[in-house]
Coordinates of C-alpha atoms and ligand atoms in Angstrom, one line a residue:
M1 CA 46.9 -41.8 95.7
A2 CA 50.1 -43.9 95.8
Q3 CA 51.0 -43.6 92.1
P4 CA 54.5 -42.3 91.2
T5 CA 54.6 -39.5 88.7
L6 CA 56.8 -39.5 85.7
T7 CA 57.0 -36.0 84.3
I8 CA 58.4 -35.7 80.8
D9 CA 59.7 -32.2 79.9
L10 CA 59.0 -31.8 76.2
D11 CA 60.7 -28.4 76.2
A12 CA 63.9 -29.9 77.5
L13 CA 63.5 -32.7 74.9
R14 CA 63.1 -30.1 72.1
T15 CA 66.1 -28.1 73.4
N16 CA 68.3 -31.2 73.5
W17 CA 67.3 -32.1 69.9
R18 CA 67.9 -28.5 68.7
T19 CA 71.3 -28.3 70.4
L20 CA 72.4 -31.6 68.8
A21 CA 71.0 -30.5 65.4
D22 CA 72.9 -27.2 65.6
K23 CA 76.2 -29.0 66.2
S24 CA 76.2 -30.1 62.6
S25 CA 75.3 -28.8 59.1
A26 CA 73.8 -32.2 58.4
E27 CA 70.0 -32.8 58.6
A28 CA 69.2 -34.0 62.1
G29 CA 66.9 -37.0 62.2
A30 CA 65.4 -38.3 65.5
V31 CA 65.5 -41.8 66.8
V32 CA 62.2 -42.8 68.5
K33 CA 62.5 -46.6 68.7
A34 CA 61.2 -48.5 71.7
D35 CA 58.4 -46.0 72.4
A36 CA 60.8 -43.1 72.2
Y37 CA 63.2 -44.7 74.7
G38 CA 60.3 -45.4 77.0
L39 CA 59.1 -41.8 77.2
G40 CA 56.0 -42.1 74.9
V41 CA 56.4 -41.8 71.2
D42 CA 52.9 -40.3 70.8
K43 CA 54.0 -37.2 72.7
V44 CA 57.7 -37.2 71.9
A45 CA 57.5 -37.5 68.1
P46 CA 55.1 -34.7 67.5
A47 CA 57.1 -32.4 69.8
L48 CA 60.3 -33.2 67.7
A49 CA 58.4 -32.7 64.5
E50 CA 57.3 -29.3 65.8
E51 CA 60.9 -28.5 66.5
G52 CA 61.8 -29.3 62.9
A53 CA 62.7 -33.0 62.7
R54 CA 61.6 -34.4 59.3
R55 CA 63.1 -37.8 59.4
F56 CA 62.5 -40.4 62.2
F57 CA 64.1 -43.7 62.9
V58 CA 62.5 -46.7 64.5
A59 CA 63.6 -50.3 65.0
T60 CA 60.6 -52.3 63.5
A61 CA 58.0 -51.9 60.8
E62 CA 55.3 -52.1 63.5
E63 CA 56.8 -49.2 65.3
G64 CA 56.9 -47.4 62.0
A65 CA 53.2 -48.0 61.3
T66 CA 52.3 -46.6 64.8
L67 CA 54.5 -43.6 64.2
R68 CA 52.9 -42.9 60.9
T69 CA 49.5 -42.7 62.5
I70 CA 51.0 -40.3 65.0
L71 CA 52.8 -38.0 62.6
G72 CA 50.6 -38.1 59.5
P73 CA 51.9 -38.2 56.0
G74 CA 54.8 -35.7 56.0
P75 CA 57.9 -37.0 57.7
E76 CA 60.1 -39.8 56.5
I77 CA 60.1 -42.9 58.7
C78 CA 63.2 -45.2 58.4
V79 CA 63.2 -48.7 59.8
F80 CA 66.5 -50.1 61.1
N81 CA 65.5 -53.7 61.0
G82 CA 64.9 -53.3 57.3
H83 CA 62.4 -55.3 55.3
M84 CA 61.5 -58.5 57.1
A85 CA 59.3 -61.2 55.7
G86 CA 55.7 -60.3 56.3
D87 CA 56.4 -56.5 56.4
V88 CA 55.2 -55.7 52.9
A89 CA 51.8 -54.4 53.8
L90 CA 53.0 -52.4 56.7
I91 CA 55.8 -50.8 54.7
R92 CA 53.6 -50.0 51.8
D93 CA 50.5 -48.7 53.7
A94 CA 52.5 -46.7 56.3
R95 CA 55.0 -45.5 53.6
L96 CA 58.0 -46.6 55.6
T97 CA 61.6 -46.6 54.4
P98 CA 63.2 -49.9 55.4
M99 CA 67.0 -49.7 55.8
V100 CA 67.7 -53.0 54.1
N101 CA 70.5 -55.1 55.7
D102 CA 71.4 -57.7 53.1
I103 CA 70.7 -58.9 49.6
D104 CA 67.7 -61.0 50.6
Q105 CA 66.0 -57.9 52.2
M106 CA 66.8 -55.8 49.1
L107 CA 65.4 -58.4 46.7
R108 CA 62.3 -58.8 48.9
H109 CA 61.8 -55.1 48.8
V110 CA 62.3 -54.3 45.2
E111 CA 60.3 -57.3 44.0
A112 CA 57.4 -56.7 46.3
L113 CA 57.3 -52.9 46.2
P114 CA 59.1 -51.7 43.1
G115 CA 59.8 -48.0 43.2
H116 CA 59.0 -47.8 47.0
P117 CA 61.7 -45.9 48.9
F118 CA 64.4 -47.8 50.9
G119 CA 67.8 -47.3 52.4
I120 CA 70.8 -49.4 52.8
Q121 CA 72.6 -50.3 56.0
L122 CA 76.3 -51.2 55.8
D123 CA 78.4 -53.0 58.4
T124 CA 81.6 -51.1 59.0
G125 CA 82.8 -53.4 61.8
M126 CA 80.2 -53.6 64.5
N127 CA 78.9 -56.9 63.1
R128 CA 75.4 -56.2 64.1
L129 CA 73.3 -55.1 61.1
G130 CA 74.1 -54.3 57.5
M131 CA 76.0 -55.5 54.4
E132 CA 79.6 -56.4 54.8
P133 CA 82.1 -54.8 52.4
A134 CA 82.3 -57.8 50.1
E135 CA 78.6 -58.2 49.9
W136 CA 78.3 -54.5 49.2
S137 CA 80.8 -54.4 46.4
A138 CA 79.0 -57.3 44.7
L139 CA 75.6 -55.7 45.1
R140 CA 76.4 -52.0 44.8
D141 CA 75.6 -51.4 41.2
I142 CA 72.2 -53.1 41.4
A143 CA 71.4 -51.4 44.6
L144 CA 72.4 -47.9 43.3
S145 CA 70.2 -48.5 40.1
Q146 CA 67.2 -48.7 42.5
K147 CA 68.0 -45.2 43.8
P148 CA 68.3 -45.8 47.6
A149 CA 67.1 -42.9 49.7
L150 CA 69.9 -43.2 52.3
I151 CA 73.1 -45.2 53.1
M152 CA 73.9 -45.6 56.7
S153 CA 76.2 -47.4 59.1
H154 CA 76.5 -47.4 62.9
L155 CA 79.4 -46.7 65.3
A156 CA 80.2 -49.3 68.0
C157 CA 82.3 -47.0 70.3
A158 CA 81.1 -43.5 69.8
D159 CA 80.6 -43.0 73.5
T160 CA 84.4 -43.2 73.7
P161 CA 85.6 -40.5 71.2
D162 CA 89.3 -41.5 71.3
H163 CA 88.6 -45.2 70.7
P164 CA 90.5 -46.3 67.5
M165 CA 87.3 -48.1 66.4
N166 CA 85.8 -44.8 65.5
A167 CA 88.4 -43.8 62.9
H168 CA 88.4 -47.4 61.7
Q169 CA 84.7 -47.3 61.0
L170 CA 84.8 -43.9 59.5
N171 CA 87.5 -45.1 57.0
A172 CA 85.5 -48.2 56.2
F173 CA 82.3 -46.1 55.6
R174 CA 84.2 -43.7 53.3
E175 CA 85.7 -46.5 51.4
M176 CA 82.3 -48.1 50.9
T177 CA 80.5 -44.9 50.0
D178 CA 82.8 -42.1 48.8
G179 CA 81.7 -40.7 45.4
L180 CA 78.2 -42.1 45.5
D181 CA 75.3 -39.8 44.8
V182 CA 73.3 -40.9 47.8
P183 CA 72.8 -39.1 51.2
R184 CA 74.8 -40.8 53.9
S185 CA 74.4 -41.2 57.7
L186 CA 76.9 -42.6 60.2
S187 CA 76.3 -40.9 63.6
A188 CA 74.0 -41.3 66.5
T189 CA 74.4 -39.0 69.6
G190 CA 78.1 -40.0 70.2
G191 CA 79.1 -39.4 66.6
V192 CA 77.4 -36.0 66.5
L193 CA 79.6 -35.0 69.4
M194 CA 82.8 -36.2 67.6
G195 CA 82.7 -33.5 65.0
P196 CA 82.0 -32.8 61.3
D197 CA 84.0 -35.7 59.9
Y198 CA 81.4 -38.0 61.3
H199 CA 78.3 -36.0 60.3
F200 CA 77.8 -36.7 56.6
D201 CA 74.3 -35.8 55.4
V202 CA 71.9 -37.0 58.1
T203 CA 72.5 -37.6 61.8
R204 CA 70.5 -39.9 64.1
P205 CA 70.5 -38.7 67.6
G206 CA 68.6 -40.7 70.2
I207 CA 69.8 -40.8 73.8
G208 CA 71.1 -37.2 73.9
V209 CA 67.6 -36.0 73.0
Y210 CA 66.2 -37.9 76.0
G211 CA 68.8 -36.4 78.4
G212 CA 71.4 -39.1 78.5
L213 CA 75.2 -39.5 78.1
P214 CA 77.3 -39.1 76.1
F215 CA 75.6 -35.7 75.6
L216 CA 77.0 -34.0 78.7
D217 CA 75.1 -30.8 78.3
A218 CA 71.7 -32.5 77.9
K219 CA 68.9 -31.1 79.9
P220 CA 67.0 -33.7 82.0
V221 CA 63.8 -34.8 80.3
A222 CA 62.5 -37.5 82.7
H223 CA 61.6 -36.5 86.2
L224 CA 60.3 -39.2 88.6
Q225 CA 58.6 -38.4 91.9
I226 CA 57.6 -41.3 94.1
P227 CA 55.1 -40.8 96.9
V228 CA 55.7 -42.0 100.5
I229 CA 53.1 -44.4 101.7
Q230 CA 54.1 -44.7 105.3
T231 CA 56.9 -43.5 107.7
R232 CA 58.0 -45.3 110.8
E233 CA 60.6 -45.0 113.6
V234 CA 62.9 -48.0 113.9
A235 CA 65.0 -48.7 117.0
A236 CA 68.7 -49.6 116.8
G237 CA 69.0 -53.3 116.0
E238 CA 65.7 -53.5 114.0
S239 CA 65.9 -54.5 110.3
V240 CA 64.1 -53.2 107.2
G241 CA 62.8 -55.2 104.2
Y242 CA 63.3 -58.8 102.8
G243 CA 66.1 -60.8 104.1
N244 CA 66.9 -58.4 107.0
T245 CA 69.8 -57.0 104.9
W246 CA 69.8 -53.6 106.5
V247 CA 69.8 -53.2 110.3
A248 CA 69.6 -49.8 112.0
R249 CA 72.7 -49.0 114.0
S250 CA 71.0 -46.1 115.7
P251 CA 67.3 -45.0 115.9
A252 CA 66.2 -44.1 112.4
R253 CA 63.1 -42.9 110.5
I254 CA 62.2 -45.0 107.5
A255 CA 59.9 -43.9 104.7
T256 CA 58.3 -46.6 102.5
I257 CA 57.9 -45.4 98.9
A258 CA 55.5 -46.6 96.2
A259 CA 57.8 -48.0 93.5
G260 CA 59.9 -51.1 93.1
Y261 CA 61.7 -53.3 90.6
A262 CA 58.4 -53.8 88.7
D263 CA 58.7 -50.0 87.9
G264 CA 62.3 -50.3 86.6
V265 CA 64.0 -49.5 89.9
H266 CA 66.3 -52.5 89.5
R267 CA 66.9 -54.6 92.6
I268 CA 70.7 -54.6 92.1
M269 CA 70.8 -50.9 92.7
A270 CA 69.9 -51.1 96.3
P271 CA 73.3 -50.8 98.0
K272 CA 74.2 -47.6 96.1
A273 CA 70.9 -46.0 95.4
H274 CA 69.7 -42.7 96.8
V275 CA 66.7 -40.5 96.3
W276 CA 66.2 -36.8 97.1
V277 CA 63.8 -35.2 99.5
G278 CA 63.9 -31.5 98.5
E279 CA 67.6 -30.7 98.6
T280 CA 68.6 -33.6 100.9
R281 CA 70.0 -36.9 99.5
C282 CA 68.6 -39.9 101.4
R283 CA 69.7 -43.4 100.9
I284 CA 67.7 -46.5 100.1
V285 CA 67.8 -49.1 102.8
G286 CA 67.2 -52.8 102.6
R287 CA 66.2 -54.7 99.5
I288 CA 64.1 -53.2 96.7
S289 CA 60.7 -55.0 96.6
M290 CA 58.5 -55.4 93.6
D291 CA 56.4 -52.3 94.6
L292 CA 58.1 -50.8 97.6
I293 CA 61.4 -49.4 98.7
G294 CA 62.6 -48.2 102.1
V295 CA 64.4 -44.9 102.4
D296 CA 66.3 -43.5 105.4
V297 CA 64.8 -40.1 106.1
T298 CA 66.2 -39.7 109.6
Q299 CA 67.9 -36.4 108.7
I300 CA 64.6 -34.9 107.4
E301 CA 62.6 -32.8 109.9
G302 CA 58.8 -32.9 109.4
P303 CA 56.7 -34.9 107.1
V304 CA 58.0 -36.5 103.9
D305 CA 55.3 -36.8 101.2
Q306 CA 57.4 -37.8 98.2
V307 CA 61.0 -38.4 97.0
E308 CA 62.7 -37.7 93.7
L309 CA 64.5 -40.6 91.9
L310 CA 65.1 -38.9 88.5
G311 CA 65.4 -35.2 87.8
I312 CA 67.6 -32.2 88.4
H313 CA 69.5 -33.8 91.3
Q314 CA 70.3 -37.1 89.6
S315 CA 70.3 -38.1 86.0
V316 CA 69.4 -41.3 84.3
D317 CA 73.1 -42.0 84.1
T318 CA 73.7 -41.6 87.8
V319 CA 70.9 -44.1 88.4
A320 CA 72.2 -46.4 85.7
D321 CA 75.6 -46.5 87.4
W322 CA 74.2 -48.0 90.5
A323 CA 72.8 -50.8 88.5
G324 CA 76.0 -51.3 86.4
T325 CA 74.0 -50.2 83.3
I326 CA 73.4 -47.3 81.0
G327 CA 70.8 -44.5 80.9
Y328 CA 69.2 -46.1 77.8
E329 CA 68.3 -49.2 79.9
I330 CA 66.9 -47.1 82.8
L331 CA 64.6 -45.1 80.5
T332 CA 63.4 -48.1 78.6
S333 CA 62.7 -50.1 81.8
L334 CA 60.6 -47.4 83.5
G335 CA 57.4 -49.5 83.2
S336 CA 53.7 -48.7 82.8
R337 CA 52.6 -48.0 86.3
Y338 CA 53.5 -44.3 86.4
R339 CA 51.2 -41.5 86.0
R340 CA 52.7 -39.7 83.1
I341 CA 52.6 -35.9 82.8
Y342 CA 53.9 -34.2 79.7
E343 CA 55.0 -30.6 80.3
G344 CA 55.7 -28.0 77.6
G345 CA 56.0 -29.1 74.0
Ligands
LIG1 C1 69.5 -46.6 68.6 C2 70.3 -46.2 67.4 C3 70.6 -44.8 67.2 C4 70.5 -43.8 68.2 O1 71.6 -43.9 69.1 P1 71.8 -43.0 70.4 O2 73.1 -43.5 71.0 O3 70.7 -43.3 71.3 O4 71.9 -41.6 69.9 C5 71.1 -44.5 65.9 N1 71.3 -45.4 65.0 C6 71.1 -46.7 65.2 C7 71.3 -47.7 64.1 C8 70.5 -47.1 66.4 O5 70.3 -48.4 66.6

C-alpha cells in the first residue's frame, strides 16, 4: 500500500485546548472552521466538546449545519460570516448564532428570525469583517434591544505581541463596548497568550489547539508518515526528477516517496524541505511532483520503508517556513488522499 498516513492525536489536541483554556478565566470556545483546520471536524469537535468546550466557531452557515449534526443540540455554534442572504433556514434549523457584520445582516436576521440568537462583530481596525465605530454608534441601541448573545472583534497582529496594533485594537474595542451588559470576545490563540487584558468573557483559540504557532508550547497534533515506493542508487552526474534540477555530486541513494503537491507538499518547498527517517534528517532532492518526491537517503543504512514529514521532529510551522507560509495553510492544504488515523480522544 502506497498511501501516506496522517495521524491526528486527539489527546494532544485536547491538551492544547485545555492548556489555552486554563490561561484565562474567560470561557474558552473552539474554532473549528475549514473542517477543523483540515484535521476533520467530525472527530475534532466531539473531542473538544468532551474536553469541555461549549461554544464553537465556524466560518459559514453550511459549516455550522454540519457541525450541529456532529455535536447534537447542546453546544452553541457561532458563524463568523454572519447572516448571509439565503441562510435563514440553515440558521433556524441548525440553531446557529450568526455573528452579524453590518446593519443589513442584522435587519435580515431580526426580521426573518425574531428572537433567534445572534452576535455582533465589530471592526476595530483590521478592516475585514464587522461594524465600523460610526455604524456601531448609530445602530447600538437597536442592536442592544435585540439582546445579542456575544459581541466580538478580531486582532490583526496578535502573533506579534508587541505590535502597537494590539493595544490600538484593544482600546477601540473597549471604547465600543465598555459598560454594555453583553459578553465580549476579542482573542484568538495569539490574544489568549497576550494576557488577561485581552481575554474578556469568551476566547476563540484555533491554531494553537491544532499544534501551531504562536502557541509555542503546543503539542504536535498532525503526524504525517509517507511510504517509500522505490529506492535506487544514482551515480555522480545523474539527475533526479523533472527539469534535472538536482544532480548527484557523488554516488547517492534516492528514495521516491508517495506524496506530492496534490497532497499539500507545496512545490515551492523543495529547495529547503527535509523529512525524517527515524532520527536522521534527510533532504528532499529535485522538484516535487504531483504525487512523488525524491529523498536523499544515502546516509541511511538498510531499507527505508517510510519517512516523516510532520510530527515530533518537525512542526507544521517548520514545514510552513520552507514554503514562505504559515502553519494554518499547511494544515488546511493537506488534501484528501491520506489515510487518516485518529488516536486517543
Ligand atoms: C480563524 C479565527 C479565529 C481563530 O484564530 P487562531 O489564530 O487560529 O487561533 C478566531 N477568530 C476569528 C474571527 C477567526 O477568523
